[in-house]
Amino acid sequence: MHFFVGFLPILLFVLLYVGSGVYFTILGVEKAFYQLSPVAAILPAIILGWLLHSGAVEERLKIFLDGVRHRDIITMCIIFLLAGAFSSVTGSIGSVDAAVNMTLALVPKEYILIGLFLASAFIGTAIGTSVGTIATLAPIVAGLSLQGACPAALGAATVVGGAMFGDNLSIISDTTIAAVMSQEADMKAKLKLNAVVALFASSITILILFFNMEVPLQAVVNDYSLVLVSPYIFLLVLAISGVNVFVTLVLSLVFAGVVGCFWSEYDPFLYSQDIAKGFSHVHEVVLLALMVGGLAGLAGNSTKQLASVLAGWISKKGNQKLAQLVIAKMVSILDILLANNTIAIIVCGEMARDISKKCHIKPHYSAAWLDIFSCVFQGILPYGAQVLLVSVIVGVSPLSVVPHVYYCYILGVISVVYILVKNPAKYSN
């Protein structure tokens, strides 16, 4: 089966989901992107993938379930659930309102967006998950927008950009680990290169945010309690200390419950109910992640075939700049099709390593480009987990968020420029 045929189901899902959102937006329907559930949109795609895949029914089912239970898919789903529960509990005990008011009190009103970006980047780097970062800060964005401190879509996009910065640079991030391990690269060297490009891109992003306040600020600052803000501080301390992301989220969830019981009118029964509410708030994203994993499994060897075709574009002389651009293109296309940056890195990691060895490129360069470009596109996919999650929590359309994720666009441009102007002697083995 030609590799393009293998990707038809994924393309069908993208067409149905994104196409319906665009269609209803043009018609002026309120919450256009919520008219067709992504979980419903992916079902025809799964059926098509099932029909196109050769083999017995048992074999197709095994391949589909292998994709569903892929380690990275399950990991992401658990993080979704824990992050959703933490967000629900902190919102119920008043931590979100306290954090909003503290932000308004400490950050000058003209720097609210910059503060959100820096906070998101810091938390993302600390806990190593963009999804967890978004789940933590998105309720604060919702509160700030209601207070008139920033436009909802712009604030949501700013948090996504900062979260992708952290995901890209965190030592404990799945994307960083997958990129470094697949390329057999040195972690320190990869992060050093990554930091140079990311810090340059983030500096430009901060300048844009400074001049991009689109509405007059009329935020009302209320009193806040540091005790109620402490669950966020506790989470940061654990993350910075290098505690596992799952342990961090679980302990932070427990700590938030304890704070609520001793400081607010809260009890264990309300606590359990809020955890359940948090789970239910992210159930659609969890189901979608599982289904996307299964759909990717049905794609079979199509991803590897696509990677081979892209690798063939490299000249026989092994042009190093072209090779790096091909690696960037491979992971970008795969992330667009799979909507999962970690899986995209894993899928094309072996091919990228072969390309870098053939063209005498240092492993940490190929690792950096895999991580950077997968994060660039993951942050701007309207059907990606990050944009979907922030859209649900803040209450805006994914299409209204995507144009304002400035950091991801700038990071992509800066990275391409870096590849083109860098002296080959610097990255050659």
CSV table of C-alpha atoms in Angstrom, one decimal:
chain,number,residue,atom,x,y,z
A,1,MET,CA,0.0,0.0,0.0
A,2,HIS,CA,1.4,3.4,-1.0
A,3,PHE,CA,2.2,5.5,2.0
A,4,PHE,CA,-0.2,8.3,0.9
A,5,VAL,CA,-3.1,5.8,1.1
A,6,GLY,CA,-2.1,5.0,4.6
A,7,PHE,CA,-2.4,8.7,5.6
A,8,LEU,CA,-5.9,9.1,4.0
A,9,PRO,CA,-7.7,8.3,7.3
A,10,ILE,CA,-5.7,10.9,9.2
A,11,LEU,CA,-6.3,13.4,6.4
A,12,LEU,CA,-10.1,12.6,6.5
A,13,PHE,CA,-10.1,13.4,10.3
A,14,VAL,CA,-8.4,16.7,9.7
A,15,LEU,CA,-10.7,17.6,6.9
A,16,LEU,CA,-13.9,16.8,8.9
A,17,TYR,CA,-12.9,18.4,12.1
A,18,VAL,CA,-11.0,21.5,10.9
A,19,GLY,CA,-13.3,21.9,7.9
A,20,SER,CA,-16.5,21.9,9.9
A,21,GLY,CA,-15.0,24.5,12.3
A,22,VAL,CA,-14.1,26.7,9.4
A,23,TYR,CA,-17.5,26.2,7.8
A,24,PHE,CA,-19.5,27.1,10.8
A,25,THR,CA,-17.2,30.1,11.5
A,26,ILE,CA,-18.0,31.4,8.0
A,27,LEU,CA,-21.7,31.0,8.8
A,28,GLY,CA,-21.2,33.0,11.9
A,29,VAL,CA,-22.4,30.1,14.2
A,30,GLU,CA,-21.5,30.7,17.9
A,31,LYS,CA,-18.8,28.3,19.1
A,32,ALA,CA,-18.3,27.0,15.6
A,33,PHE,CA,-15.5,24.6,16.5
A,34,TYR,CA,-17.7,22.8,19.0
A,35,GLN,CA,-20.5,21.9,16.5
A,36,LEU,CA,-18.7,18.7,15.6
A,37,SER,CA,-17.0,16.9,18.4
A,38,PRO,CA,-13.4,15.8,17.5
A,39,VAL,CA,-14.2,12.4,19.0
A,40,ALA,CA,-17.1,12.0,16.6
A,41,ALA,CA,-15.0,13.4,13.6
A,42,ILE,CA,-12.3,10.8,14.1
A,43,LEU,CA,-14.7,7.8,14.0
A,44,PRO,CA,-15.1,7.8,10.2
A,45,ALA,CA,-11.4,8.2,9.9
A,46,ILE,CA,-10.8,5.1,12.1
A,47,ILE,CA,-13.4,3.1,10.0
A,48,LEU,CA,-11.6,4.2,6.8
A,49,GLY,CA,-8.2,3.2,8.3
A,50,TRP,CA,-9.6,-0.2,9.3
A,51,LEU,CA,-11.0,-0.8,5.8
A,52,LEU,CA,-7.7,0.2,4.1
A,53,HIS,CA,-5.5,-1.9,6.3
A,54,SER,CA,-4.9,-5.4,5.0
A,55,GLY,CA,-4.9,-8.4,7.3
A,56,ALA,CA,-7.3,-10.4,9.4
A,57,VAL,CA,-9.7,-8.7,11.8
A,58,GLU,CA,-7.7,-9.9,14.8
A,59,GLU,CA,-4.5,-8.4,13.3
A,60,ARG,CA,-6.2,-5.1,12.6
A,61,LEU,CA,-7.6,-4.9,16.1
A,62,LYS,CA,-4.2,-5.7,17.7
A,63,ILE,CA,-2.6,-2.9,15.6
A,64,PHE,CA,-5.3,-0.4,16.6
A,65,LEU,CA,-5.1,-1.3,20.3
A,66,ASP,CA,-1.3,-1.2,20.2
A,67,GLY,CA,-1.6,2.4,19.0
A,68,VAL,CA,-4.2,3.2,21.7
A,69,ARG,CA,-2.1,1.8,24.5
A,70,HIS,CA,1.2,3.3,23.3
A,71,ARG,CA,3.2,4.5,26.3
A,72,ASP,CA,3.2,8.1,25.3
A,73,ILE,CA,-0.5,8.1,24.6
A,74,ILE,CA,-1.3,6.6,28.0
A,75,THR,CA,1.2,8.9,29.7
A,76,MET,CA,-0.5,11.9,28.1
A,77,CYS,CA,-4.0,10.7,29.1
A,78,ILE,CA,-3.0,10.3,32.8
A,79,ILE,CA,-1.4,13.8,32.8
A,80,PHE,CA,-4.7,15.1,31.2
A,81,LEU,CA,-6.7,13.6,34.1
A,82,LEU,CA,-4.4,14.7,36.9
A,83,ALA,CA,-4.1,18.2,35.5
A,84,GLY,CA,-7.8,18.4,35.0
A,85,ALA,CA,-8.4,17.4,38.6
A,86,PHE,CA,-5.8,19.8,39.9
A,87,SER,CA,-7.4,22.6,37.9
A,88,SER,CA,-10.9,21.8,39.2
A,89,VAL,CA,-9.8,21.6,42.8
A,90,THR,CA,-7.8,24.8,42.8
A,91,GLY,CA,-10.6,26.6,41.1
A,92,SER,CA,-13.1,25.4,43.7
A,93,ILE,CA,-11.1,26.3,46.8
A,94,GLY,CA,-10.4,29.8,45.4
A,95,SER,CA,-6.7,29.4,44.3
A,96,VAL,CA,-7.5,30.6,40.8
A,97,ASP,CA,-9.1,33.8,41.9
A,98,ALA,CA,-6.2,34.4,44.4
A,99,ALA,CA,-3.6,33.8,41.7
A,100,VAL,CA,-5.5,36.2,39.3
A,101,ASN,CA,-5.6,38.9,41.9
A,102,MET,CA,-2.0,38.4,42.9
A,103,THR,CA,-1.0,38.6,39.2
A,104,LEU,CA,-3.0,41.8,38.8
A,105,ALA,CA,-1.5,43.3,42.0
A,106,LEU,CA,2.2,42.4,41.3
A,107,VAL,CA,2.4,42.7,37.5
A,108,PRO,CA,1.8,46.2,35.9
A,109,LYS,CA,-1.3,46.1,33.8
A,110,GLU,CA,0.6,46.7,30.6
A,111,TYR,CA,2.7,43.7,31.2
A,112,ILE,CA,0.0,41.1,32.0
A,113,LEU,CA,0.6,39.2,28.8
A,114,ILE,CA,4.4,39.1,29.3
A,115,GLY,CA,3.8,37.9,32.8
A,116,LEU,CA,1.6,35.1,31.5
A,117,PHE,CA,4.2,34.1,29.0
A,118,LEU,CA,7.1,34.0,31.5
A,119,ALA,CA,5.0,32.1,34.0
A,120,SER,CA,4.0,29.6,31.5
A,121,ALA,CA,7.5,29.2,30.2
A,122,PHE,CA,8.8,28.8,33.7
A,123,ILE,CA,6.2,26.2,34.8
A,124,GLY,CA,6.6,24.3,31.5
A,125,THR,CA,10.3,24.1,32.0
A,126,ALA,CA,9.9,23.0,35.6
A,127,ILE,CA,7.3,20.3,35.1
A,128,GLY,CA,8.2,19.2,31.6
A,129,THR,CA,4.7,19.0,30.2
A,130,SER,CA,3.0,21.6,28.1
A,131,VAL,CA,-0.4,20.1,28.8
A,132,GLY,CA,0.0,20.2,32.5
A,133,THR,CA,1.2,23.8,32.2
A,134,ILE,CA,-1.8,24.8,30.2
A,135,ALA,CA,-4.2,23.1,32.6
A,136,THR,CA,-2.6,25.0,35.5
A,137,LEU,CA,-2.6,28.5,33.9
A,138,ALA,CA,-5.6,28.4,31.6
A,139,PRO,CA,-8.1,28.9,34.5
A,140,ILE,CA,-6.1,32.0,35.5
A,141,VAL,CA,-6.3,33.3,31.9
A,142,ALA,CA,-10.1,32.8,32.0
A,143,GLY,CA,-10.3,34.8,35.2
A,144,LEU,CA,-8.0,37.6,33.9
A,145,SER,CA,-10.1,37.9,30.7
A,146,LEU,CA,-13.3,38.2,32.8
A,147,GLN,CA,-11.6,40.9,34.8
A,148,GLY,CA,-10.8,42.7,31.6
A,149,ALA,CA,-7.1,42.3,32.0
A,150,CYS,CA,-6.5,40.7,28.6
A,151,PRO,CA,-8.4,39.3,25.5
A,152,ALA,CA,-9.3,35.7,26.2
A,153,ALA,CA,-7.9,34.3,22.9
A,154,LEU,CA,-4.7,36.2,23.1
A,155,GLY,CA,-4.1,35.2,26.7
A,156,ALA,CA,-4.8,31.6,25.9
A,157,ALA,CA,-2.4,31.7,23.0
A,158,THR,CA,0.3,33.3,25.1
A,159,VAL,CA,0.0,30.5,27.6
A,160,VAL,CA,0.3,27.9,24.9
A,161,GLY,CA,3.4,29.6,23.5
A,162,GLY,CA,5.1,29.7,26.9
A,163,ALA,CA,4.1,26.1,27.5
A,164,MET,CA,5.7,25.0,24.3
A,165,PHE,CA,8.9,26.9,25.3
A,166,GLY,CA,9.0,24.9,28.5
A,167,ASP,CA,8.2,21.6,26.8
A,168,ASN,CA,11.0,22.2,24.4
A,169,LEU,CA,13.6,23.0,27.0
A,170,SER,CA,12.7,20.9,30.0
A,171,ILE,CA,15.1,18.1,30.9
A,172,ILE,CA,12.1,15.9,32.0
A,173,SER,CA,10.0,16.6,28.9
A,174,ASP,CA,9.0,13.5,26.9
A,175,THR,CA,9.9,15.3,23.7
A,176,THR,CA,13.4,16.2,25.0
A,177,ILE,CA,14.0,12.7,26.2
A,178,ALA,CA,12.7,11.1,23.0
A,179,ALA,CA,14.8,13.5,20.8
A,180,VAL,CA,18.0,13.0,22.7
A,181,MET,CA,17.7,9.2,23.0
A,182,SER,CA,16.7,8.6,19.4
A,183,GLN,CA,19.7,10.6,18.2
A,184,GLU,CA,22.1,9.2,20.8
A,185,ALA,CA,22.9,12.8,21.6
A,186,ASP,CA,24.4,14.6,24.6
A,187,MET,CA,21.6,16.2,26.6
A,188,LYS,CA,23.6,19.2,27.8
A,189,ALA,CA,24.8,20.0,24.2
A,190,LYS,CA,21.2,19.7,22.9
A,191,LEU,CA,19.8,22.0,25.6
A,192,LYS,CA,22.5,24.5,25.0
A,193,LEU,CA,21.8,24.8,21.3
A,194,ASN,CA,18.0,24.7,22.0
A,195,ALA,CA,18.3,27.5,24.5
A,196,VAL,CA,20.1,29.8,22.1
A,197,VAL,CA,17.4,29.5,19.5
A,198,ALA,CA,14.5,29.5,22.0
A,199,LEU,CA,15.7,32.5,24.0
A,200,PHE,CA,16.1,34.6,20.9
A,201,ALA,CA,12.6,33.6,19.8
A,202,SER,CA,11.1,34.3,23.2
A,203,SER,CA,12.7,37.8,23.4
A,204,ILE,CA,11.0,38.7,20.1
A,205,THR,CA,7.8,37.3,21.4
A,206,ILE,CA,8.0,39.4,24.5
A,207,LEU,CA,8.5,42.5,22.4
A,208,ILE,CA,5.4,41.6,20.3
A,209,LEU,CA,3.3,41.0,23.5
A,210,PHE,CA,4.4,44.4,24.9
A,211,PHE,CA,2.9,46.2,21.9
A,212,ASN,CA,-0.1,43.9,21.5
A,213,MET,CA,-2.6,44.9,24.1
A,214,GLU,CA,-5.7,45.1,22.0
A,215,VAL,CA,-8.2,46.4,24.6
A,216,PRO,CA,-8.1,49.0,27.3
A,217,LEU,CA,-7.4,47.4,30.7
A,218,GLN,CA,-10.1,47.8,33.3
A,219,ALA,CA,-9.1,45.0,35.7
A,220,VAL,CA,-10.3,45.3,39.3
A,221,VAL,CA,-7.7,44.2,41.8
A,222,ASN,CA,-9.1,42.4,44.9
A,223,ASP,CA,-7.4,41.1,48.0
A,224,TYR,CA,-5.7,37.7,47.7
A,225,SER,CA,-4.4,35.1,50.1
A,226,LEU,CA,-0.9,33.6,49.6
A,227,VAL,CA,-2.2,30.5,51.3
A,228,LEU,CA,-4.6,29.9,48.5
A,229,VAL,CA,-1.9,30.5,46.0
A,230,SER,CA,0.4,28.0,47.7
A,231,PRO,CA,-0.8,25.0,45.7
A,232,TYR,CA,0.7,26.5,42.6
A,233,ILE,CA,3.9,27.4,44.5
A,234,PHE,CA,4.0,23.9,45.9
A,235,LEU,CA,3.7,22.4,42.4
A,236,LEU,CA,6.6,24.6,41.2
A,237,VAL,CA,8.8,23.7,44.1
A,238,LEU,CA,8.3,20.0,43.5
A,239,ALA,CA,8.9,20.4,39.8
A,240,ILE,CA,12.1,22.4,40.2
A,241,SER,CA,13.4,19.8,42.7
A,242,GLY,CA,13.2,17.3,39.9
A,243,VAL,CA,10.3,15.3,41.3
A,244,ASN,CA,8.6,13.1,38.7
A,245,VAL,CA,5.8,14.9,36.9
A,246,PHE,CA,3.2,12.3,38.0
A,247,VAL,CA,4.3,12.5,41.6
A,248,THR,CA,4.3,16.3,41.4
A,249,LEU,CA,0.7,16.4,40.1
A,250,VAL,CA,-0.6,13.9,42.7
A,251,LEU,CA,1.1,15.6,45.6
A,252,SER,CA,0.0,19.0,44.4
A,253,LEU,CA,-3.6,17.7,44.1
A,254,VAL,CA,-3.4,16.3,47.7
A,255,PHE,CA,-1.9,19.6,48.9
A,256,ALA,CA,-4.6,21.6,47.3
A,257,GLY,CA,-7.2,19.5,49.0
A,258,VAL,CA,-5.6,20.0,52.4
A,259,VAL,CA,-5.4,23.7,51.9
A,260,GLY,CA,-9.0,23.8,50.9
A,261,CYS,CA,-10.1,21.8,54.0
A,262,PHE,CA,-8.2,24.0,56.4
A,263,TRP,CA,-8.5,27.4,54.8
A,264,SER,CA,-11.8,27.4,52.9
A,265,GLU,CA,-15.3,25.9,53.4
A,266,TYR,CA,-14.3,22.6,51.9
A,267,ASP,CA,-14.6,19.0,52.9
A,268,PRO,CA,-13.4,15.6,51.6
A,269,PHE,CA,-16.7,15.0,49.8
A,270,LEU,CA,-16.5,18.2,47.8
A,271,TYR,CA,-12.9,17.4,47.2
A,272,SER,CA,-13.7,14.0,45.7
A,273,GLN,CA,-16.5,15.6,43.6
A,274,ASP,CA,-14.2,18.2,42.2
A,275,ILE,CA,-11.7,15.5,41.3
A,276,ALA,CA,-14.4,13.7,39.4
A,277,LYS,CA,-15.4,17.0,37.7
A,278,GLY,CA,-11.9,17.6,36.7
A,279,PHE,CA,-11.7,14.2,35.1
A,280,SER,CA,-15.0,14.8,33.2
A,281,HIS,CA,-13.8,18.2,32.0
A,282,VAL,CA,-11.0,16.6,30.0
A,283,HIS,CA,-12.7,13.4,29.0
A,284,GLU,CA,-13.1,14.4,25.4
A,285,VAL,CA,-9.4,15.3,25.1
A,286,VAL,CA,-8.5,11.9,26.7
A,287,LEU,CA,-10.7,10.0,24.3
A,288,LEU,CA,-9.4,11.9,21.4
A,289,ALA,CA,-5.8,11.2,22.4
A,290,LEU,CA,-6.6,7.4,22.6
A,291,MET,CA,-8.4,7.4,19.2
A,292,VAL,CA,-5.6,9.4,17.5
A,293,GLY,CA,-3.1,6.8,18.9
A,294,GLY,CA,-5.2,4.0,17.4
A,295,LEU,CA,-5.5,5.8,14.1
A,296,ALA,CA,-1.7,6.3,14.0
A,297,GLY,CA,-1.3,2.6,14.6
A,298,LEU,CA,-3.5,1.7,11.6
A,299,ALA,CA,-1.3,4.0,9.5
A,300,GLY,CA,1.2,1.1,9.8
A,301,ASN,CA,4.5,1.6,7.9
A,302,SER,CA,3.2,4.7,6.1
A,303,THR,CA,5.0,7.0,8.4
A,304,LYS,CA,8.3,5.2,7.8
A,305,GLN,CA,7.7,5.2,4.1
A,306,LEU,CA,7.0,8.9,4.2
A,307,ALA,CA,10.3,9.5,6.1
A,308,SER,CA,12.2,7.5,3.5
A,309,VAL,CA,10.7,9.6,0.7
A,310,LEU,CA,11.7,12.8,2.4
A,311,ALA,CA,15.2,11.5,3.1
A,312,GLY,CA,15.6,10.8,-0.6
A,313,TRP,CA,15.4,14.6,-1.2
A,314,ILE,CA,18.8,15.0,0.2
A,315,SER,CA,21.4,15.4,-2.5
A,316,LYS,CA,23.9,12.6,-3.1
A,317,LYS,CA,26.7,14.8,-1.8
A,318,GLY,CA,25.0,14.9,1.6
A,319,ASN,CA,24.4,18.7,1.8
A,320,GLN,CA,24.3,19.3,5.6
A,321,LYS,CA,22.0,22.3,5.6
A,322,LEU,CA,19.5,20.5,3.3
A,323,ALA,CA,19.8,17.4,5.6
A,324,GLN,CA,18.8,19.5,8.7
A,325,LEU,CA,15.9,21.0,6.8
A,326,VAL,CA,14.7,17.6,5.7
A,327,ILE,CA,14.8,16.4,9.4
A,328,ALA,CA,12.8,19.5,10.3
A,329,LYS,CA,10.3,18.8,7.5
A,330,MET,CA,9.9,15.2,8.4
A,331,VAL,CA,9.0,15.8,12.0
A,332,SER,CA,6.8,18.8,11.1
A,333,ILE,CA,4.7,16.8,8.6
A,334,LEU,CA,4.4,13.8,11.0
A,335,ASP,CA,3.3,16.1,13.8
A,336,ILE,CA,0.7,17.7,11.6
A,337,LEU,CA,-0.6,14.3,10.7
A,338,LEU,CA,-0.3,12.6,14.1
A,339,ALA,CA,-1.1,15.6,16.3
A,340,ASN,CA,1.4,14.3,18.9
A,341,ASN,CA,5.0,15.7,19.0
A,342,THR,CA,6.4,12.9,21.0
A,343,ILE,CA,5.1,10.2,18.7
A,344,ALA,CA,6.3,12.2,15.7
A,345,ILE,CA,9.8,12.3,17.1
A,346,ILE,CA,9.8,8.6,17.9
A,347,VAL,CA,8.5,7.7,14.4
A,348,CYS,CA,11.1,9.6,12.4
A,349,GLY,CA,13.9,9.4,15.0
A,350,GLU,CA,15.7,6.5,13.4
A,351,MET,CA,15.6,8.0,10.0
A,352,ALA,CA,16.8,11.4,11.3
A,353,ARG,CA,19.7,9.6,13.0
A,354,ASP,CA,20.7,7.9,9.7
A,355,ILE,CA,20.5,11.2,7.9
A,356,SER,CA,22.7,13.0,10.4
A,357,LYS,CA,25.3,10.2,10.4
A,358,LYS,CA,25.4,10.1,6.6
A,359,CYS,CA,25.8,13.9,6.4
A,360,HIS,CA,28.2,14.1,9.4
A,361,ILE,CA,26.0,16.2,11.5
A,362,LYS,CA,26.5,16.2,15.3
A,363,PRO,CA,23.7,14.3,17.1
A,364,HIS,CA,22.6,17.1,19.3
A,365,TYR,CA,21.8,19.2,16.2
A,366,SER,CA,19.4,16.7,14.8
A,367,ALA,CA,17.9,16.1,18.3
A,368,ALA,CA,17.4,19.9,18.7
A,369,TRP,CA,15.6,20.2,15.3
A,370,LEU,CA,13.4,17.2,16.1
A,371,ASP,CA,12.3,18.7,19.4
A,372,ILE,CA,12.0,22.3,18.1
A,373,PHE,CA,9.9,21.7,15.0
A,374,SER,CA,7.6,19.1,16.6
A,375,CYS,CA,6.9,21.7,19.3
A,376,VAL,CA,6.4,24.5,16.8
A,377,PHE,CA,3.6,22.7,15.0
A,378,GLN,CA,2.1,21.1,18.0
A,379,GLY,CA,1.5,24.5,19.4
A,380,ILE,CA,-0.4,25.8,16.4
A,381,LEU,CA,-2.5,22.7,15.5
A,382,PRO,CA,-6.2,23.7,16.2
A,383,TYR,CA,-6.9,19.9,16.7
A,384,GLY,CA,-3.8,19.4,18.9
A,385,ALA,CA,-4.2,18.6,22.6
A,386,GLN,CA,-2.6,21.9,23.8
A,387,VAL,CA,-4.9,24.2,21.8
A,388,LEU,CA,-7.9,22.1,22.4
A,389,LEU,CA,-7.3,22.0,26.1
A,390,VAL,CA,-6.8,25.8,26.5
A,391,SER,CA,-9.8,26.5,24.3
A,392,VAL,CA,-12.1,24.3,26.5
A,393,ILE,CA,-10.9,25.9,29.8
A,394,VAL,CA,-10.9,29.5,28.6
A,395,GLY,CA,-14.0,29.1,26.5
A,396,VAL,CA,-12.8,30.3,23.1
A,397,SER,CA,-12.6,28.7,19.6
A,398,PRO,CA,-9.3,26.9,18.8
A,399,LEU,CA,-9.2,28.9,15.5
A,400,SER,CA,-9.2,32.2,17.5
A,401,VAL,CA,-6.2,30.9,19.5
A,402,VAL,CA,-3.9,29.6,16.7
A,403,PRO,CA,-3.1,33.0,15.0
A,404,HIS,CA,-1.8,34.4,18.3
A,405,VAL,CA,0.6,31.7,19.3
A,406,TYR,CA,3.4,34.1,18.3
A,407,TYR,CA,6.2,32.2,20.0
A,408,CYS,CA,5.8,29.0,17.9
A,409,TYR,CA,5.8,30.9,14.6
A,410,ILE,CA,8.8,32.9,15.6
A,411,LEU,CA,10.7,29.9,16.9
A,412,GLY,CA,10.1,28.1,13.5
A,413,VAL,CA,11.4,31.1,11.5
A,414,ILE,CA,14.4,31.6,13.8
A,415,SER,CA,15.4,27.9,13.6
A,416,VAL,CA,15.2,27.9,9.8
A,417,VAL,CA,17.4,31.0,9.6
A,418,TYR,CA,19.8,29.5,12.1
A,419,ILE,CA,20.2,26.4,9.9
A,420,LEU,CA,20.7,28.4,6.8
A,421,VAL,CA,23.3,30.8,8.2
A,422,LYS,CA,25.3,28.5,10.5
A,423,ASN,CA,28.8,27.7,9.5
A,424,PRO,CA,28.8,23.9,8.6
A,425,ALA,CA,32.1,23.5,10.4
A,426,LYS,CA,30.3,24.2,13.7
A,427,TYR,CA,27.9,21.3,13.4
A,428,SER,CA,29.9,18.7,11.5
A,429,ASN,CA,31.4,15.6,13.1
